[in-house]
Short mmCIF file of C-alpha atoms and ligand atoms in Angstrom, two decimals:
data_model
loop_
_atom_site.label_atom_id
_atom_site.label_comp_id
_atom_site.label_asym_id
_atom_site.label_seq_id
_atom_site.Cartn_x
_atom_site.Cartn_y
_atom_site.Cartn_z
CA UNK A 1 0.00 0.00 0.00
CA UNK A 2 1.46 3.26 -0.75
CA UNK A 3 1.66 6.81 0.84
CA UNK A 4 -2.26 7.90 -0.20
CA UNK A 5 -5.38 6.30 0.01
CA UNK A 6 -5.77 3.21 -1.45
CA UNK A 7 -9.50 3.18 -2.64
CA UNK A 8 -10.13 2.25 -6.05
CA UNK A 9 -11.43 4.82 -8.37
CA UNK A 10 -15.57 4.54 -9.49
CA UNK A 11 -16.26 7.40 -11.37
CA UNK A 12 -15.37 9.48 -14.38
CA UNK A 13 -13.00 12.21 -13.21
CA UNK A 14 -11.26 10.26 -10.65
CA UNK A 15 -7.73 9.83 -11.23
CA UNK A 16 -5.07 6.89 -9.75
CA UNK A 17 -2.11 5.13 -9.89
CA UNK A 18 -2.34 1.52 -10.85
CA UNK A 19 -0.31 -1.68 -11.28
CA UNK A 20 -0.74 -5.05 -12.31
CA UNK A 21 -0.38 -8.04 -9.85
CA UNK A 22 0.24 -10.09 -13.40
CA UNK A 23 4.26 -10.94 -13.16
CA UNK A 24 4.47 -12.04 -16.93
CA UNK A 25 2.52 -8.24 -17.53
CA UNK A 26 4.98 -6.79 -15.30
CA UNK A 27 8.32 -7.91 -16.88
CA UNK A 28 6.73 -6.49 -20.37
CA UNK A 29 4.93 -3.67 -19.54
CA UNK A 30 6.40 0.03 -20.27
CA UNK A 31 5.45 1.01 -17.05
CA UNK A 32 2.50 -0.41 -14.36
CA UNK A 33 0.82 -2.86 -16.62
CA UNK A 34 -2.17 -1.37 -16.49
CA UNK A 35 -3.85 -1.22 -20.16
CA UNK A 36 -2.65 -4.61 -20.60
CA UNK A 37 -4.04 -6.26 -17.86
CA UNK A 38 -7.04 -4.21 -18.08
CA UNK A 39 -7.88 -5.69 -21.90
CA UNK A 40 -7.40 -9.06 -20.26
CA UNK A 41 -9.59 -9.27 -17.22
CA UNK A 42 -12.56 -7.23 -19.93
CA UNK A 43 -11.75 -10.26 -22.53
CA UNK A 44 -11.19 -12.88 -19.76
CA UNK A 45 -14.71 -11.64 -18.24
CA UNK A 46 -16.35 -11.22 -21.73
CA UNK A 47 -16.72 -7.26 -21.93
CA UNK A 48 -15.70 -7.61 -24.88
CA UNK A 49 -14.64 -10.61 -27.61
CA UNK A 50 -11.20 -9.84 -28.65
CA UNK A 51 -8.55 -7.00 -28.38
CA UNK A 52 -7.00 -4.94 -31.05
CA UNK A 53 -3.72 -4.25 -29.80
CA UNK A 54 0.22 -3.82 -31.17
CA UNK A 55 2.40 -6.09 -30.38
CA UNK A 56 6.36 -5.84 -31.55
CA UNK A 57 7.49 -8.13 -34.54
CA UNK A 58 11.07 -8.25 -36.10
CA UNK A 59 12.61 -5.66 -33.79
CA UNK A 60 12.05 -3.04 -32.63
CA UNK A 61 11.17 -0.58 -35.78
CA UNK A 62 8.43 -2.83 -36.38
CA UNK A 63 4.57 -2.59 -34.96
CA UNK A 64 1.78 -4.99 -35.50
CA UNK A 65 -1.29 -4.70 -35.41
CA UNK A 66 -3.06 -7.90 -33.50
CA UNK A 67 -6.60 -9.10 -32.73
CA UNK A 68 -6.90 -11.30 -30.19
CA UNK A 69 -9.17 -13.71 -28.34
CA UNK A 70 -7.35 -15.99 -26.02
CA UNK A 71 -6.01 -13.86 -23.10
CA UNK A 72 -3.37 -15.62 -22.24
CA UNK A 73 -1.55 -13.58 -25.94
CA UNK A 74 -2.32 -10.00 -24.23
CA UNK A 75 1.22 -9.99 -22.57
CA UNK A 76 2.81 -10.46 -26.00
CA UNK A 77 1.33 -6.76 -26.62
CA UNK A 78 2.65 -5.24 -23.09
CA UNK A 79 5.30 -2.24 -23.82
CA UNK A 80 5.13 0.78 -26.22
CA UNK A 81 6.58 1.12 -29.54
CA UNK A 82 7.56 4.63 -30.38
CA UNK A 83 8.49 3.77 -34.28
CA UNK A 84 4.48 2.33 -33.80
CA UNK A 85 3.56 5.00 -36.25
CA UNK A 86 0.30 2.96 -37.68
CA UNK A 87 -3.09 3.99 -37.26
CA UNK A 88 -5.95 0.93 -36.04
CA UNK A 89 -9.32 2.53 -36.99
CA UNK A 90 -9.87 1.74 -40.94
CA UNK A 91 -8.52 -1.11 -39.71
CA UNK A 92 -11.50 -2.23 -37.48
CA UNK A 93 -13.52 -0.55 -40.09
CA UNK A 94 -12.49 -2.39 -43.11
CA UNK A 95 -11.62 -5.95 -41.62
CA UNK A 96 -13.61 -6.34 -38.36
CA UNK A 97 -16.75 -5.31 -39.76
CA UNK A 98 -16.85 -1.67 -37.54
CA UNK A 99 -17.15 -3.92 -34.57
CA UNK A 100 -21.15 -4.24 -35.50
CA UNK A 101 -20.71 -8.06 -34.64
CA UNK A 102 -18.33 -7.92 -32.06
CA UNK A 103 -17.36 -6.26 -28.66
CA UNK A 104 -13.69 -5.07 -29.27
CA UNK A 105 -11.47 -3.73 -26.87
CA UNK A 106 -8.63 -1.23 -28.24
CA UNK A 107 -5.70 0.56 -27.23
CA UNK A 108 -5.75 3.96 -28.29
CA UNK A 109 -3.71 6.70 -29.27
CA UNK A 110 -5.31 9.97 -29.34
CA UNK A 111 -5.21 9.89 -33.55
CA UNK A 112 -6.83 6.37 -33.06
CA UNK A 113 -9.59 7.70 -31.47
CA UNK A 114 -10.06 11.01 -33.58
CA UNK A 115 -10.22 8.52 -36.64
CA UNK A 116 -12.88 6.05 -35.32
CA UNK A 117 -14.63 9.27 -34.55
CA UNK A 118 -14.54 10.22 -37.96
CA UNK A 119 -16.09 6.71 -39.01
CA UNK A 120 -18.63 6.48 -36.28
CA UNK A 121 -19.71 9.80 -38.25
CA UNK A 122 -19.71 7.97 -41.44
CA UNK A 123 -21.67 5.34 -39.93
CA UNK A 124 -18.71 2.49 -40.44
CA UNK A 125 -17.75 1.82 -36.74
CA UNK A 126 -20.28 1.55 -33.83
CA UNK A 127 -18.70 3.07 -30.80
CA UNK A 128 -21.21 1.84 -27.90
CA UNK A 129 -19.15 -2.03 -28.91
CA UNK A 130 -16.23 -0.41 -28.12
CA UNK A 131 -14.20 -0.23 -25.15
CA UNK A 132 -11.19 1.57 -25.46
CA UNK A 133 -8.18 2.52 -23.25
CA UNK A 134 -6.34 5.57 -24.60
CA UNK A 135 -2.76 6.12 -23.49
CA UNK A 136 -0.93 9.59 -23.48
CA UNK A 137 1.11 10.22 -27.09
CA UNK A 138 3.82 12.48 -27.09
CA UNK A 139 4.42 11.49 -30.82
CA UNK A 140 5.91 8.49 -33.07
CA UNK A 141 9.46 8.29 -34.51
CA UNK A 142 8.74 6.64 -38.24
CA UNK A 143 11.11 3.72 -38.96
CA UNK A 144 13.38 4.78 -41.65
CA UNK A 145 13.83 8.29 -39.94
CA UNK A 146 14.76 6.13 -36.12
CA UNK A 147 17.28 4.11 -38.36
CA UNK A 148 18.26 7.05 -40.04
CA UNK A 149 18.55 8.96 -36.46
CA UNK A 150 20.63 6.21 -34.26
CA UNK A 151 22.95 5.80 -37.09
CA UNK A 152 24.04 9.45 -37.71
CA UNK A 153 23.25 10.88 -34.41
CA UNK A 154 23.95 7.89 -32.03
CA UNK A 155 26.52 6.54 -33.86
CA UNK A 156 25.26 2.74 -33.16
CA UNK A 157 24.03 0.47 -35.50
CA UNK A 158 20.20 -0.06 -35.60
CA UNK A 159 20.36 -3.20 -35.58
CA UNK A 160 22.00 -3.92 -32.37
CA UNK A 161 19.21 -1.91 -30.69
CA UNK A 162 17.24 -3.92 -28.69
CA UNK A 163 15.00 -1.31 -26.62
CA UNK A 164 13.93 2.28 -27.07
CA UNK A 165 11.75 4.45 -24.74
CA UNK A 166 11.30 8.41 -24.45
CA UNK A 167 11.90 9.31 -20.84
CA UNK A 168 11.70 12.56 -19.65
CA UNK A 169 12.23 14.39 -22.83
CA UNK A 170 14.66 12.15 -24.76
CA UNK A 171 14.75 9.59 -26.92
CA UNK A 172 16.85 6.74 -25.47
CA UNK A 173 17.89 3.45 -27.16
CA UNK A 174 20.02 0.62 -25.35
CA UNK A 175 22.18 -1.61 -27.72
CA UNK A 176 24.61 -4.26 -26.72
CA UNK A 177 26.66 -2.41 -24.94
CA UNK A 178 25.34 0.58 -23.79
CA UNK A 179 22.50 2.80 -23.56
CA UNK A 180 22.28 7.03 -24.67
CA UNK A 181 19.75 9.30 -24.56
CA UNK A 182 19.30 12.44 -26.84
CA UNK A 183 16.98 15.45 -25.88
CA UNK A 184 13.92 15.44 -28.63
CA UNK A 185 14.48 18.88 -28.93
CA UNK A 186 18.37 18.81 -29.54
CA UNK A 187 17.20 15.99 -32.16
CA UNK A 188 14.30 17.83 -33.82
CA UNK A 189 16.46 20.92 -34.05
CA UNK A 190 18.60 18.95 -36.63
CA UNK A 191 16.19 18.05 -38.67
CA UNK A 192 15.54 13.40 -36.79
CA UNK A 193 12.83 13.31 -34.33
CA UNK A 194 9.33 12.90 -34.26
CA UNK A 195 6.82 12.40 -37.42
CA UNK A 196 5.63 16.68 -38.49
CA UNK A 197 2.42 15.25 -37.73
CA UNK A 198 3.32 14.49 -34.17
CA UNK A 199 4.82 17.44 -33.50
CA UNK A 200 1.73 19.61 -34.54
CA UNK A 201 -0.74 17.14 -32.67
CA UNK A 202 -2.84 18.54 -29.85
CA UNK A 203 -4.36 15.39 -28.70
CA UNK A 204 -1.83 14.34 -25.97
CA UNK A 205 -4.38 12.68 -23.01
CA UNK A 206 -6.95 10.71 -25.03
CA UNK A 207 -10.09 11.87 -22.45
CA UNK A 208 -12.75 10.75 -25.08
CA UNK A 209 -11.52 7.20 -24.55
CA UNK A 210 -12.97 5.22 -21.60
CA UNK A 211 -9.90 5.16 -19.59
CA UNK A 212 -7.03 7.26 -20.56
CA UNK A 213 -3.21 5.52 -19.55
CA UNK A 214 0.19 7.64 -19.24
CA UNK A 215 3.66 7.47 -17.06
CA UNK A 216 3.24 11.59 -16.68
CA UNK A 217 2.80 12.38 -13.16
CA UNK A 218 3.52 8.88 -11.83
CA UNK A 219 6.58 10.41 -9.57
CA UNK A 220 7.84 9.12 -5.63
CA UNK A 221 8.13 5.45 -5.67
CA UNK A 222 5.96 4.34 -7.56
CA UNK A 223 8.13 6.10 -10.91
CA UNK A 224 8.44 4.14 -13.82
CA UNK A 225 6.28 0.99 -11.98
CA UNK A 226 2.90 2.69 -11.93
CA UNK A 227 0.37 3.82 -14.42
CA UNK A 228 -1.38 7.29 -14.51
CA UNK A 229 -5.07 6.06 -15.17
CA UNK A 230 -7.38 9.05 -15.34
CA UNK A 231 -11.18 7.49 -15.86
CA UNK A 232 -13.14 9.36 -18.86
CA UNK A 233 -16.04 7.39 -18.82
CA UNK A 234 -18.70 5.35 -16.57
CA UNK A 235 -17.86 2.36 -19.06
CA UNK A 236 -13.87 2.97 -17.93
CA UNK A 237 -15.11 3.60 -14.13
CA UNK A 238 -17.23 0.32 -14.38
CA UNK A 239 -14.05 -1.76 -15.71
CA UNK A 240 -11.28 -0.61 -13.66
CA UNK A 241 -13.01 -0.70 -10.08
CA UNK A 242 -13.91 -4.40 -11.36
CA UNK A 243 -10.66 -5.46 -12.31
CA UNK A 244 -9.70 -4.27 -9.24
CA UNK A 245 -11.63 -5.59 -6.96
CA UNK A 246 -10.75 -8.93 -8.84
CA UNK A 247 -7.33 -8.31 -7.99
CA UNK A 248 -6.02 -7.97 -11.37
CA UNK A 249 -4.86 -4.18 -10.36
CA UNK A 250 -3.98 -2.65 -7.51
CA UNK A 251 -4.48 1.31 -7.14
CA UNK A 252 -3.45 4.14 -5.34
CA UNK A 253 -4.36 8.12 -5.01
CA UNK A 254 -1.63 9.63 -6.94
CA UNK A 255 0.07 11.84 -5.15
CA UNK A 256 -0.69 15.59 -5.91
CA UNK A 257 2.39 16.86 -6.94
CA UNK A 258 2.49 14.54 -9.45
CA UNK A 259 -1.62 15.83 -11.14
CA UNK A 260 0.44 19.44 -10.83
CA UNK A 261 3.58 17.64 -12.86
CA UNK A 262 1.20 15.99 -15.34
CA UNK A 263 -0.42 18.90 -15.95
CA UNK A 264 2.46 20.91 -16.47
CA UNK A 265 4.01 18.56 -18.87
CA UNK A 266 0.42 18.29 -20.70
CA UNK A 267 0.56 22.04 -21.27
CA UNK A 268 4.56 22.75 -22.30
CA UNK A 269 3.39 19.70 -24.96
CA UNK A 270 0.41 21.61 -26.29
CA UNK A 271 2.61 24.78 -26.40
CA UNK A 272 5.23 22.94 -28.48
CA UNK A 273 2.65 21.67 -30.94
CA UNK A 274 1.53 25.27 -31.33
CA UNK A 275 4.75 26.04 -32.25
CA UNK A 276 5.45 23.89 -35.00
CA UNK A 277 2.29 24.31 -35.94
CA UNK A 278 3.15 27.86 -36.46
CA UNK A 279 6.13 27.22 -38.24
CA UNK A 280 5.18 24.46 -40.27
CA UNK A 281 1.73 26.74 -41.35
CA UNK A 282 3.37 30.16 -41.74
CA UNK A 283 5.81 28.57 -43.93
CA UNK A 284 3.48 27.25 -46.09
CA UNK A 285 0.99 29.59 -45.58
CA UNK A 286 3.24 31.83 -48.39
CA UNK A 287 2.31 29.90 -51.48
CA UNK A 288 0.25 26.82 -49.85
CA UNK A 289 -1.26 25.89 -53.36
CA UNK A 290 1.70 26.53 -55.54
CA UNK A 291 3.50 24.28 -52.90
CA UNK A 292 0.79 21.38 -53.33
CA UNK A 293 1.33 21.60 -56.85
CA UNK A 294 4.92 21.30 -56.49
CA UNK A 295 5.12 18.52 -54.25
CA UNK A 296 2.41 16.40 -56.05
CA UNK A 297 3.99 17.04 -59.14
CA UNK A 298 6.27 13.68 -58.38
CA UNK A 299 3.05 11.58 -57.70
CA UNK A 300 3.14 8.09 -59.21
CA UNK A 301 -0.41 7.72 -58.71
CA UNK A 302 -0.20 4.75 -55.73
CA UNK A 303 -3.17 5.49 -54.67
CA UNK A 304 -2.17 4.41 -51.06
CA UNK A 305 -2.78 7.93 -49.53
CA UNK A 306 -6.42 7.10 -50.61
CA UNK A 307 -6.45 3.70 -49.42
CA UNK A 308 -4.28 4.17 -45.74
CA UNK A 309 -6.91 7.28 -44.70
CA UNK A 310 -8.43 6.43 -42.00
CA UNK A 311 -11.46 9.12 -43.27
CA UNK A 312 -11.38 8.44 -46.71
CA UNK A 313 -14.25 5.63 -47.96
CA UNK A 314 -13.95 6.18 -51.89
CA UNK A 315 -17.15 4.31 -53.59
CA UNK A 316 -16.31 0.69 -53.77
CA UNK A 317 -17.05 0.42 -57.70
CA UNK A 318 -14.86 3.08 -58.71
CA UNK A 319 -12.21 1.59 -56.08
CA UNK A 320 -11.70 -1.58 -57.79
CA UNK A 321 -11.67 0.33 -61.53
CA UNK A 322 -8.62 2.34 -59.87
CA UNK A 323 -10.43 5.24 -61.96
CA UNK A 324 -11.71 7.25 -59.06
CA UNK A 325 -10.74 10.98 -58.90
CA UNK A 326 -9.35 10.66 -62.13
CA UNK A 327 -8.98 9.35 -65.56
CA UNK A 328 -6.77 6.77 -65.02
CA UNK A 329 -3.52 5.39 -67.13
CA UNK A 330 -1.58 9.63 -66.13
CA UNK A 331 1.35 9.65 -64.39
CA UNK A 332 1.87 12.58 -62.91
CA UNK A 333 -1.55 12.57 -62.61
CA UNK A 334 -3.95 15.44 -63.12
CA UNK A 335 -3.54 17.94 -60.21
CA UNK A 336 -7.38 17.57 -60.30
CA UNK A 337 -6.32 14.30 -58.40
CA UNK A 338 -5.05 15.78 -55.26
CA UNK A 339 -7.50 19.06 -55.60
CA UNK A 340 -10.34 16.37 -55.13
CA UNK A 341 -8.86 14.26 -52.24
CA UNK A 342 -7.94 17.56 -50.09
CA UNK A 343 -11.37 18.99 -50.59
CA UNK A 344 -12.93 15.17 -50.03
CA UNK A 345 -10.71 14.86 -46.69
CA UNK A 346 -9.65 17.98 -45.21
CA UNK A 347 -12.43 19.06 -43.40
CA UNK A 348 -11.99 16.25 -41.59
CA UNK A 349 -8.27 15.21 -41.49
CA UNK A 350 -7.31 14.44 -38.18
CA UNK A 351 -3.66 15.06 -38.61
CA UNK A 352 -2.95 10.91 -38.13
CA UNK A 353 0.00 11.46 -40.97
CA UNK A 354 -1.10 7.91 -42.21
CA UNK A 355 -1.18 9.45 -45.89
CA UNK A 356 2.40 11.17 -45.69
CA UNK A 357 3.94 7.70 -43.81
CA UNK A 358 2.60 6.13 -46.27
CA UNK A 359 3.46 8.10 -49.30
CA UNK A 360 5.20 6.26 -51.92
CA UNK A 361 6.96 9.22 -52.77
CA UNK A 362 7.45 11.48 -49.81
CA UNK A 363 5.07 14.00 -50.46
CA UNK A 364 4.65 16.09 -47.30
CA UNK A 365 0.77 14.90 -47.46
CA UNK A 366 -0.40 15.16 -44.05
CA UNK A 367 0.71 18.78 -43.17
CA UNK A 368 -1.27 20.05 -46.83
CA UNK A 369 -4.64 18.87 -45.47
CA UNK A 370 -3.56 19.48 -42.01
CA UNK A 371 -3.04 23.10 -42.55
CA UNK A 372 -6.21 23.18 -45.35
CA UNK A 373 -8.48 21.69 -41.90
CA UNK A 374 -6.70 24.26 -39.49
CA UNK A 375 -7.52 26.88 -41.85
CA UNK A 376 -11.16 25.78 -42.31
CA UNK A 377 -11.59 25.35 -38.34
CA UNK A 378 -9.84 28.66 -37.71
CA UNK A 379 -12.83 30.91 -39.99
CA UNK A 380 -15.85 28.54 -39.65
CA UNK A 381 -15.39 27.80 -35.67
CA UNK A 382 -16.59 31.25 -34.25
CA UNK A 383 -19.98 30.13 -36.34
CA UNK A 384 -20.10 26.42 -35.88
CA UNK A 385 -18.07 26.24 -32.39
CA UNK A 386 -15.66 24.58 -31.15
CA UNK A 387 -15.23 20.88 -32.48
CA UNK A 388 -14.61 18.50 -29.53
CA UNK A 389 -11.70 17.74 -29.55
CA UNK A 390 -8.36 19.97 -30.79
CA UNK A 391 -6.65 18.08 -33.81
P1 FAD B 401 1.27 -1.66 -21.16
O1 FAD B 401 0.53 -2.59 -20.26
O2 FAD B 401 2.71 -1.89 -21.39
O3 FAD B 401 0.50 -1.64 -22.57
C1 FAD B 401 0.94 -0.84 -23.61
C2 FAD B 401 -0.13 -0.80 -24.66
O4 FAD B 401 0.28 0.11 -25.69
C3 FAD B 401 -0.39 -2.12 -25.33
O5 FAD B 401 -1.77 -2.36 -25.40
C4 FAD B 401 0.16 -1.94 -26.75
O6 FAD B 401 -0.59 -2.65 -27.70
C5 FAD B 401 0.00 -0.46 -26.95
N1 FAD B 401 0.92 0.11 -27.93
C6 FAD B 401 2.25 -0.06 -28.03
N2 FAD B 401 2.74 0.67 -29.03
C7 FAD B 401 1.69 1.32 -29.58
C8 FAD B 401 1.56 2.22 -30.67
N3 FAD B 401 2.61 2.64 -31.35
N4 FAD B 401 0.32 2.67 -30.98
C9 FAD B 401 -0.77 2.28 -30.27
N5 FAD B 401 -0.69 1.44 -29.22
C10 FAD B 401 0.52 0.96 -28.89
N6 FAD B 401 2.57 8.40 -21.89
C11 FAD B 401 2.83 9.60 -21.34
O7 FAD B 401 2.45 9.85 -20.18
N7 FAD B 401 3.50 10.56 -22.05
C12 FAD B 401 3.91 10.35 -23.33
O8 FAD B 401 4.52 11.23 -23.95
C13 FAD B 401 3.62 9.12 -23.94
N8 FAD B 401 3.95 8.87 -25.25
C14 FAD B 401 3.60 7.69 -25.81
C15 FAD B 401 3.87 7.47 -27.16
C16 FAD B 401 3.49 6.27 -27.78
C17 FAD B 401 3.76 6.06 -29.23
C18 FAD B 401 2.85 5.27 -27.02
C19 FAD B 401 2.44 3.96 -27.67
C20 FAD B 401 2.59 5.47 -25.67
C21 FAD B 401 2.94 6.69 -25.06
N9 FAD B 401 2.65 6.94 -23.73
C22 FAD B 401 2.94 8.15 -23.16
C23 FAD B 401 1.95 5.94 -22.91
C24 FAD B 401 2.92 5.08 -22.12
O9 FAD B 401 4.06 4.77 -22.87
C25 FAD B 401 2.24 3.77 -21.71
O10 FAD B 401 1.66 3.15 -22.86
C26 FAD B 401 1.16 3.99 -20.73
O11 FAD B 401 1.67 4.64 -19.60
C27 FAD B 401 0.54 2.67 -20.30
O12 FAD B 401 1.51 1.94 -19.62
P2 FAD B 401 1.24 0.44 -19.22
O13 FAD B 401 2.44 -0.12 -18.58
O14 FAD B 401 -0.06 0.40 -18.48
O15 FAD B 401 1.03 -0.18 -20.68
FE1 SF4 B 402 0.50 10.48 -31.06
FE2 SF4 B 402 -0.71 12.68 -32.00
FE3 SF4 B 402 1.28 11.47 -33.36
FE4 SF4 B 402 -1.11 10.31 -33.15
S1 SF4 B 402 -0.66 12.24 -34.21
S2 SF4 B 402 0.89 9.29 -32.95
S3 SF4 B 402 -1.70 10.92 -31.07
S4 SF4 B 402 1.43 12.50 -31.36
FE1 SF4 B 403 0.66 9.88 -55.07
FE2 SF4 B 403 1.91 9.56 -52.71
FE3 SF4 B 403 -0.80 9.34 -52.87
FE4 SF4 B 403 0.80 7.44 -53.96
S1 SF4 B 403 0.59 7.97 -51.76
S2 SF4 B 403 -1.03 8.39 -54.90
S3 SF4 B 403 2.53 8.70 -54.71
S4 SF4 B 403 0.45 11.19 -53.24
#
């Protein structure tokens, strides 16, 4: 039992420290265990029917997506991947049939949950089968650019990486041999770092999840080996004071020092994402359309921008031609091509940078219909209001 109170939290609002009494979790986890073991006791005790989760697969550049039933594989998913720079909503949407026929339980980050949002609207997901645990996102590092980075900058071979975790402000690997640590803002400065998408995102606590999961604020002794769960919903309330009274969790108040730490952190992130998104906008904001042109000018016509967005449903027919947008058989193709899919998507990007990952070509994607929504939200919100959430 720890310094504070050790009642387990009921209700939205509440906040607490937990860790799992799971010693397989606990050896895995990135820091208390608690997402993981909370997706297992809600599949063990059928809330839901499986768990969409990532799980690592050749090393550690590389993050799969997993579905599972038995819960016995939820450890196998324990730990975060910071080169995890996919996106799980079409997924569910496409293959998993918008979770109409099944109760799925999901780890979320907050671009996650902004894109099943986004298909809720469009009537492809249903929500209420959902159950989803958000955890705090202070951005992804994209493959090629963390190979890339620990070559140049850490002068160690990616390969012989075996861990990486941001702590504190810096991206640290351990290799045979050693561990180092950069700051992300010494590493951003020169051009590695996180995904431009990342750095512009505002979504860094996931509170329209059910429960959302972090290491901010976790400080005393319970650092690095408890959980910051902060409950967003009655659904979340309902499942963690259950798995706790099961035993599969064990809580405490967190201490207040650490709520004024989190918070802190929480806002020096959402001033740094104002920044770049200053200086990624303003630059572009010179000659945004002549620099669309330019950059799509080197299209090869992939079409996996259209296929990766998590908002983007073309009609089916015109998806298997391959002739949607555009007559097909032009490479470059018409700028109409792009024109169409910014003014299709825009208005409701949410800044996931799933088309500019994805990009066969390197086209700087995401931040064109990024800046085209932020544009659109910054002259319609004083009439429409506010959207919920700040992508
Ligand atoms: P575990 O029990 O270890 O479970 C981790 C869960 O994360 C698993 O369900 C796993 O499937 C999932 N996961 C792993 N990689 C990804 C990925 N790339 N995308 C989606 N899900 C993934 N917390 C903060 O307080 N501040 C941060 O800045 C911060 N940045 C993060 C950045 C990323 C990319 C990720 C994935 C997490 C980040 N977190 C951050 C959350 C933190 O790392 C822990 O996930 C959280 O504290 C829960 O810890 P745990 O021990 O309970 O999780
Ligand atoms: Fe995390 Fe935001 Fe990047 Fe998504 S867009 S991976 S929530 S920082
Ligand atoms: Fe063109 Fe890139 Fe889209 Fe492929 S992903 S169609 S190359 S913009």
């Amino acid at each position: 039992m720890g310094l504070f109170s050790s009642k387990p939290a009921e209700k939205k609002g509440d906040m607490v420290y937990a860790w799992t009494t799971d010693a397989a979790i606990e050896k895995k986890a990135e820091c208390g265990g608690a997402v993981t073991s909370l997706l297992k006791y809600a599949l063990e005790n059928k809330i839901v029917d499986a768990v969409v989760a990532i799980k690592r697969g050749q090393d550690i550049y590389d993050a799969v997506p997993v579905l599972i039933k038995d819960p016995k594989d939820l450890v196998n998913t324990a730990g975060s991947l910071h080169c995890g720079t996919l996106n799980t909503a079409k997924m569910v949407a496409k293959y998993l049939d918008g979770a109409k026929t099944m109760k799925i339980g999901m780890t979320v980050k907050g671009c996650d949950l902004m894109a099943l949002q986004e298909l809720a609207k469009r009537k492809k997901i249903d929500m209420d089968r959902l159950l989803l645990i958000g955890v705090n996102c202070g951005g992804t590092v994209a493959p090629v650019m963390a190979r890339k980075m620990i070559t140049e900058k850490y002068g160690v071979d990616p390969d012989k990486v075996h861990k990486e975790e941001i702590d504190k402000g810096q991206f640290i690997i351990e290799y045979e041999g050693g561990h180092k640590g950069i700051s992300i803002d010494e590493l951003e400065e020169e051009g590695f770092g996180r995904r431009s998408n990342c750095r512009r995102c505002l979504y860094k606590v996931p509170r329209q999840a059910d429960l959302a999961c972090g290491n901010w604020g976790v400080i005393g002794d319970k650092a690095g080996k408890a959980t910051f769960v902060e409950v967003c919903s009655d659904k979340g309330a309902d499942l963690l004071s259950r798995a706790v009274k099961a035993g599969a969790l064990k809580t405490e108040a967190p201490n207040p020092k650490g709520i004024e730490i989190r918070g802190k952190v929480e806002g020096a992130m959402l001033k740094l994402g104002e920044k770049w998104r200053k200086k990624d906008f303003d630059a572009l904001g010179k000659d945004l359309w002549g620099s669309i042109q330019k950059e799509t000018s080197r299209c090869i016509k992939c079409y996996s921008c259209i296929e990766n967005c998590p908002v983007c449903f073309p009609v089916e027919e015109s998806l298997k031609a391959k002739q949607y947008m555009v007559k097909p058989g032009e490479v470059p193709p018409n700028p109409m091509f792009h024109m169409r899919r910014f003014a299709h998507i825009s208005d409701s990007c949410v800044n996931c940078g799933q088309c500019e990952e994805l990009c066969a070509m390197d086209i700087p994607l995401a931040k064109f219909s990024h800046a085209i929504r932020a544009e659109g939200d910054a002259t319609f919100q004083p009439k429409l209001g506010k959207s919920a959430y700040s992508n």
